[in-house]
Short mmCIF file of C-alpha atoms in Angstrom, two decimals:
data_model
loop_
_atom_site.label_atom_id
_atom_site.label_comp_id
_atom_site.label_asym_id
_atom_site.label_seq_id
_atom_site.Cartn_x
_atom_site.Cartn_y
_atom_site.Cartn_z
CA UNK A 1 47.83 -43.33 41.81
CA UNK A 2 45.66 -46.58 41.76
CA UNK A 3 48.40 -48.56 42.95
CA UNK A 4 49.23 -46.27 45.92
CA UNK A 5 45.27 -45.96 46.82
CA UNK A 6 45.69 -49.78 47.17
CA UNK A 7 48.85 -50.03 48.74
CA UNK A 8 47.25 -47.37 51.44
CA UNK A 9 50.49 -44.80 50.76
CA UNK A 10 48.02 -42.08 49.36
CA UNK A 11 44.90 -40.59 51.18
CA UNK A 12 41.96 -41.38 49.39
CA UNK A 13 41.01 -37.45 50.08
CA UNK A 14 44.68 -36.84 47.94
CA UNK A 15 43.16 -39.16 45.04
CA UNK A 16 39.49 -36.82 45.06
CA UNK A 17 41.82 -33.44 45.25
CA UNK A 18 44.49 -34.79 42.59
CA UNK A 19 41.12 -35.71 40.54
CA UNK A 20 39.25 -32.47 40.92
CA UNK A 21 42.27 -30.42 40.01
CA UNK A 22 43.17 -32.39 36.90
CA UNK A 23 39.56 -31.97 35.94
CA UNK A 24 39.35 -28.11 36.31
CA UNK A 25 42.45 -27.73 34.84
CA UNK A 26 41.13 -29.24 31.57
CA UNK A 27 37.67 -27.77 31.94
CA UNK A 28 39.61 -24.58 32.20
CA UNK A 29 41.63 -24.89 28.75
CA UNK A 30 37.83 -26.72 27.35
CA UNK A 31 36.38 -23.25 28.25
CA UNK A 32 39.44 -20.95 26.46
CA UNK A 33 39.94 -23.23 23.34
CA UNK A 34 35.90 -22.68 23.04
CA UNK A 35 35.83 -19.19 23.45
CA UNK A 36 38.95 -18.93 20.73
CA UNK A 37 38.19 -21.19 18.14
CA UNK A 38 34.34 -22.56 19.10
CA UNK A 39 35.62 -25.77 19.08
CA UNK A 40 33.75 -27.87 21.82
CA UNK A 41 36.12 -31.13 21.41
CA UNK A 42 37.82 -30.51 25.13
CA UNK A 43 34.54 -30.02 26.83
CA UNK A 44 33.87 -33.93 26.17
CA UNK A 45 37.32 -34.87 27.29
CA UNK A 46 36.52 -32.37 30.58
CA UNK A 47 33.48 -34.04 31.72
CA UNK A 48 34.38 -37.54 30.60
CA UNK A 49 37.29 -37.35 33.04
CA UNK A 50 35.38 -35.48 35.41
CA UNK A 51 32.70 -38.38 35.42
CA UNK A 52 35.06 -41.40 35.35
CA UNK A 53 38.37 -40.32 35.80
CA UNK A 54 41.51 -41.81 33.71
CA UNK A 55 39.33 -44.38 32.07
CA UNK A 56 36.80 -41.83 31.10
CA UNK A 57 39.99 -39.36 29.56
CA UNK A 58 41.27 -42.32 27.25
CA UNK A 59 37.10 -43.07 25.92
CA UNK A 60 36.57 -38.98 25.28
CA UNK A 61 40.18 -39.25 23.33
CA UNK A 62 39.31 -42.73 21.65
CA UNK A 63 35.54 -40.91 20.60
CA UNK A 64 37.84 -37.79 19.34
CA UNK A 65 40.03 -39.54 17.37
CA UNK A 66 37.29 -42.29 15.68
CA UNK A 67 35.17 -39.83 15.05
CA UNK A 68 37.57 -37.42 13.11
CA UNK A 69 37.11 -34.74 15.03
CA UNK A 70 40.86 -34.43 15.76
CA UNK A 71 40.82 -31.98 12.50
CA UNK A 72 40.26 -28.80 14.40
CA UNK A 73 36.47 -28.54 13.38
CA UNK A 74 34.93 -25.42 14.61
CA UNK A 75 31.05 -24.85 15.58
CA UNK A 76 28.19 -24.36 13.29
CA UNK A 77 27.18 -20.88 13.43
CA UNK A 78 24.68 -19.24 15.75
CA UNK A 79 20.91 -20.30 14.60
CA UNK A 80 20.73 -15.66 15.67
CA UNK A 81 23.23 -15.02 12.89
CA UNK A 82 21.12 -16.93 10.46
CA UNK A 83 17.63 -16.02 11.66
CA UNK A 84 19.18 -12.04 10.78
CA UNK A 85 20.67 -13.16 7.38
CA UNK A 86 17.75 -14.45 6.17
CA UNK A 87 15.38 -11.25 7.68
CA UNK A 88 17.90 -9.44 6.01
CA UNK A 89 17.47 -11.18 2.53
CA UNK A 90 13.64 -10.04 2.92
CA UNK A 91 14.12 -6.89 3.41
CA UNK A 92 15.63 -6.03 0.08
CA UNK A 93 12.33 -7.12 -1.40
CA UNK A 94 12.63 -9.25 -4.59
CA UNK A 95 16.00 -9.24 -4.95
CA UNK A 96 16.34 -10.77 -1.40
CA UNK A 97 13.78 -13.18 -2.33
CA UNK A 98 15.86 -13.74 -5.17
CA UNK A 99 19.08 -14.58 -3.42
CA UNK A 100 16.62 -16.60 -0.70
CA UNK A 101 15.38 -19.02 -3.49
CA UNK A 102 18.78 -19.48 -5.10
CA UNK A 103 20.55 -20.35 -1.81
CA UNK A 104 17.55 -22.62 -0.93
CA UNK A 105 18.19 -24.26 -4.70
CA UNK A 106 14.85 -23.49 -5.00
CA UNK A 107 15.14 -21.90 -8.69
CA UNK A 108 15.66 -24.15 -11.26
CA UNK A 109 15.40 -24.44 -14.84
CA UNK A 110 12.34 -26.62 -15.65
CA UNK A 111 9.09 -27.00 -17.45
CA UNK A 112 6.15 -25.16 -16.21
CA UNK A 113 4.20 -28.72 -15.51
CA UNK A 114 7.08 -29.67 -13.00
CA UNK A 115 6.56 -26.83 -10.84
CA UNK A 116 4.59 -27.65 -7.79
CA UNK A 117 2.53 -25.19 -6.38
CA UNK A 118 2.41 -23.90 -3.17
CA UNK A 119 -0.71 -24.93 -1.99
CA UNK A 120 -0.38 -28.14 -3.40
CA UNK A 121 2.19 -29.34 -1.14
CA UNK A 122 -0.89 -29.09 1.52
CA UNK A 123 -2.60 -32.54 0.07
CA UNK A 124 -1.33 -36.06 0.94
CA UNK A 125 0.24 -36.86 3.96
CA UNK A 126 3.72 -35.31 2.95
CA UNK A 127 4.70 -33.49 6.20
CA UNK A 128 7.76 -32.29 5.67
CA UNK A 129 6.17 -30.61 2.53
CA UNK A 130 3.53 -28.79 4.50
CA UNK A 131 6.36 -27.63 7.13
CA UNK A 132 7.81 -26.18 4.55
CA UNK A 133 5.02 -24.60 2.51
CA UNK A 134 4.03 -23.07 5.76
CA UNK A 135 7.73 -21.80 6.26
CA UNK A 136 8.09 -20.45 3.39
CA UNK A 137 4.96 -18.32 3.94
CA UNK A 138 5.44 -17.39 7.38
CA UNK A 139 9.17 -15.87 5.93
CA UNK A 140 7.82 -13.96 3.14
CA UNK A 141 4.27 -13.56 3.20
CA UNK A 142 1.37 -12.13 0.59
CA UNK A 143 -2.06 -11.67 1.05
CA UNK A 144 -2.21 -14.00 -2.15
CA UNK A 145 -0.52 -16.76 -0.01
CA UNK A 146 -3.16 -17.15 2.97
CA UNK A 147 -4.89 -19.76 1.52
CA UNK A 148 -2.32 -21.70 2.37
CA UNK A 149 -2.52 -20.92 6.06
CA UNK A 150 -6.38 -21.58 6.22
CA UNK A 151 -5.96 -24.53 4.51
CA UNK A 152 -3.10 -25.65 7.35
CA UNK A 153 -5.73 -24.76 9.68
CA UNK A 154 -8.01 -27.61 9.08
CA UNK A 155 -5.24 -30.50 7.78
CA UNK A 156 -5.72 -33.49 9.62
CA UNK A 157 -2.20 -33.77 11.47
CA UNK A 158 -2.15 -32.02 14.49
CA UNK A 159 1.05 -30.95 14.07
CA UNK A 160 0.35 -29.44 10.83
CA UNK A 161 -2.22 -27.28 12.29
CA UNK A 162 -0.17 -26.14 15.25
CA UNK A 163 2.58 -24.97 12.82
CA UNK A 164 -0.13 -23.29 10.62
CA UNK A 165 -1.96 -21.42 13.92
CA UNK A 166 1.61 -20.05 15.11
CA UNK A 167 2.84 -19.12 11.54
CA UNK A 168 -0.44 -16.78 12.00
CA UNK A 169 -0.39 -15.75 15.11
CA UNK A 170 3.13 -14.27 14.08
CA UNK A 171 1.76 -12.79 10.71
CA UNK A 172 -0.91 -11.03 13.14
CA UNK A 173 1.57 -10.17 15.76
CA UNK A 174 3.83 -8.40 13.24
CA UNK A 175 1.00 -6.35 11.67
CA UNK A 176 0.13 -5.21 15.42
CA UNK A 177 3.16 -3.74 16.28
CA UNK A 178 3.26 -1.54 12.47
CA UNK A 179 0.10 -0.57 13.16
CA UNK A 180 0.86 0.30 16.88
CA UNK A 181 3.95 1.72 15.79
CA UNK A 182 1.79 4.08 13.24
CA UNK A 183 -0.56 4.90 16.57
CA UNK A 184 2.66 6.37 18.10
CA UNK A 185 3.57 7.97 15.60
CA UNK A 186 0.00 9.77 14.58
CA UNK A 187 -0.05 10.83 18.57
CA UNK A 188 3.21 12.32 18.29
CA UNK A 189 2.43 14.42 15.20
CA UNK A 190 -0.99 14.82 15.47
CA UNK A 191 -1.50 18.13 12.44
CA UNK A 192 0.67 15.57 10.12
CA UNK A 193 -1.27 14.03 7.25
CA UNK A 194 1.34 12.01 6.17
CA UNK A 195 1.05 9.65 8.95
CA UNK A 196 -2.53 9.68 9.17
CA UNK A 197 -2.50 8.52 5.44
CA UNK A 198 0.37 5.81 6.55
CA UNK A 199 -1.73 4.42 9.37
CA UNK A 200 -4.72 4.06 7.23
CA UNK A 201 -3.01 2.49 4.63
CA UNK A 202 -1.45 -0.27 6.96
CA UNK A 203 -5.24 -0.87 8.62
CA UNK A 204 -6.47 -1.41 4.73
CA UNK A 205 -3.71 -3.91 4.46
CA UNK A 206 -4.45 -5.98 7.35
CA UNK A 207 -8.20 -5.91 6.16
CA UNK A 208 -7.10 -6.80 3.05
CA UNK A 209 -4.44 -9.48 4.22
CA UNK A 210 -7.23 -12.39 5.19
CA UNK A 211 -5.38 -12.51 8.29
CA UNK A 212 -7.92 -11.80 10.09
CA UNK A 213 -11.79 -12.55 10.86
CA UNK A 214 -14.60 -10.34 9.27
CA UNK A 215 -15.70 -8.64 12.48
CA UNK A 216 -11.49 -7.49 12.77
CA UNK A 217 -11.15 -6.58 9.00
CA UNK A 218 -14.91 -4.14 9.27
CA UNK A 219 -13.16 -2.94 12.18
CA UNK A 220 -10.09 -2.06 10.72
CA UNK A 221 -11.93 -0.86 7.41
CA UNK A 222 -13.85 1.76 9.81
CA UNK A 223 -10.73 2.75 11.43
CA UNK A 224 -8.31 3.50 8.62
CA UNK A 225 -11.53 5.21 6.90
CA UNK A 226 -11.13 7.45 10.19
CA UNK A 227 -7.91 8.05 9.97
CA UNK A 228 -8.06 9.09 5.99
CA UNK A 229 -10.93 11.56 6.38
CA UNK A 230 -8.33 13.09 9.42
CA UNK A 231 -6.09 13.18 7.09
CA UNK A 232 -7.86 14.72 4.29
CA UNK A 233 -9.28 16.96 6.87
CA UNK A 234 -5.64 18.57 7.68
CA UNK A 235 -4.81 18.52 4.05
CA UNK A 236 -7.71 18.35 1.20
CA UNK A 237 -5.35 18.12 -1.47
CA UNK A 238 -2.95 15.76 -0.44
CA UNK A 239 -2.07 13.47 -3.68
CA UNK A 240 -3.81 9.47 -2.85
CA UNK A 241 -5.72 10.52 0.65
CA UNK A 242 -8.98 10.93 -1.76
CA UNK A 243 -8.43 7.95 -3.25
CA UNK A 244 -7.47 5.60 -0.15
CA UNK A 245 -10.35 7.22 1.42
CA UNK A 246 -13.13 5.67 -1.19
CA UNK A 247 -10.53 2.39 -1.17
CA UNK A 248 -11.73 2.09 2.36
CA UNK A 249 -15.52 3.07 1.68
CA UNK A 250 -15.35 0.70 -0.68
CA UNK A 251 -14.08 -2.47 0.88
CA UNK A 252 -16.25 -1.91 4.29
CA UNK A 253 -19.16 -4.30 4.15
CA UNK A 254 -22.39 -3.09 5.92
CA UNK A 255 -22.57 -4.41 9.61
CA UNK A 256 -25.47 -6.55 9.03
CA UNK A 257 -23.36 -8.31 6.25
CA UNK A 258 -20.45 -9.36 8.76
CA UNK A 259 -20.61 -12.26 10.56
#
């Protein structure tokens, strides 16, 4: 075709349809192979040939080959698919946390003194090591583990503290929608104790979580103590309502004690 575009025996318009068409039709087989087998190896050839024609077809083949791709090596999966595996893991409780630490090679036989602890990856200038301390906690979080977060919050890389204030902001976002969630539910079923006792036990948790300020956690305290005393209202002898109620008396601070 290059020696007929310079003789002048083939339209150049021939050469940009002849082009186009060759390109499609690979793009076209790119796009089913992908779809089939997730292998993305003909989309390079596709828009190398689309971009510089013959020359760019034997490049995305000499790339294929070189790099031994030519084995039929499928995608990685979906980031989704592990994002649910792992949410999954968690919600079997230890045992998910089990099988998270093991696949993480986490868990390890080793004396006590070689264990680092969490916190602890927070000092020096290890970065990676803070990513991950605050990963860890923002996958499987304790009220025993927010230390770590408000000790994120005031490292001196930037980065690190960005990381931290999201990894809370998500911790706080979750506990919003249970709580809203428990709202619903106490509207719908108003003359049910049950889920006035449920929705004061998740406002004691947040309180209790050090996820959020003073002011939010009194607040909280006084609305869960609400929501017990409805609930012991409806049913006095309810087993735990007494109990969670003088939890919450308890752990509510006088106003002029907040901050």
């Amino acid at each position: 075709m290059a020696v007929a575009l310079l003789r002048g025996t083939v339209a150049p318009s021939t050469i940009v349809l002849a082009h186009l068409a060759v390109s499609a039709a690979i793009s076209a087989s790119a796009a089913a192979i992908l779809l089939r087998t997730g292998s993305s190896l003909l989309i390079h050839l596709a828009l190398w040939t689309f971009a510089a024609g013959p020359f760019g077809a034997v490049l995305a083949a000499s790339l294929i080959v070189f790099d031994g791709a030519g084995h039929g090596r499928t995608a990685d999966r979906a980031f989704g698919d592990w994002l649910d595996e792992e949410i999954g893991a968690h919600d079997l409780g230890p045992v998910g946390r089990l099988r998270d630490d093991l696949l993480d090679g986490r868990l390890r036989s080793t004396r006590r003194g070689g264990v680092r602890p969490l916190r602890d990856a927070l000092d020096g200038s290890d970065r990676a090591a803070k990513f991950e301390a605050l990963a860890r906690v923002g996958r499987a979080f304790d009220p025993a583990l927010c230390p770590v977060i408000h000790a994120a919050l005031r490292d001196g890389d930037p980065s690190v503290r960005v990381l931290a204030s999201t990894v809370l902001a998500k911790l706080q976002a979750g506990h919003g929608r249970e709580i809203a969630a428990l709202q619903d539910a106490v509207a719908c079923a108003p003359r049910d104790p049950a889920a006035w006792v449920t929705l004061a036990r998740a406002r004691l948790g947040l309180a209790r979580s050090g996820l959020v300020k003073p002011l939010q956690a009194r607040a909280e305290l006084l609305a869960g103590l609400e929501a017990a005393e409805q609930a012991a209202l409806l049913a006095p002898d309810l087993p735990g309502v007494e109990a969670l109620r003088r939890a919450l008396e308890a752990a509510t601070p006088p106003a002029d004690a907040v901050s």
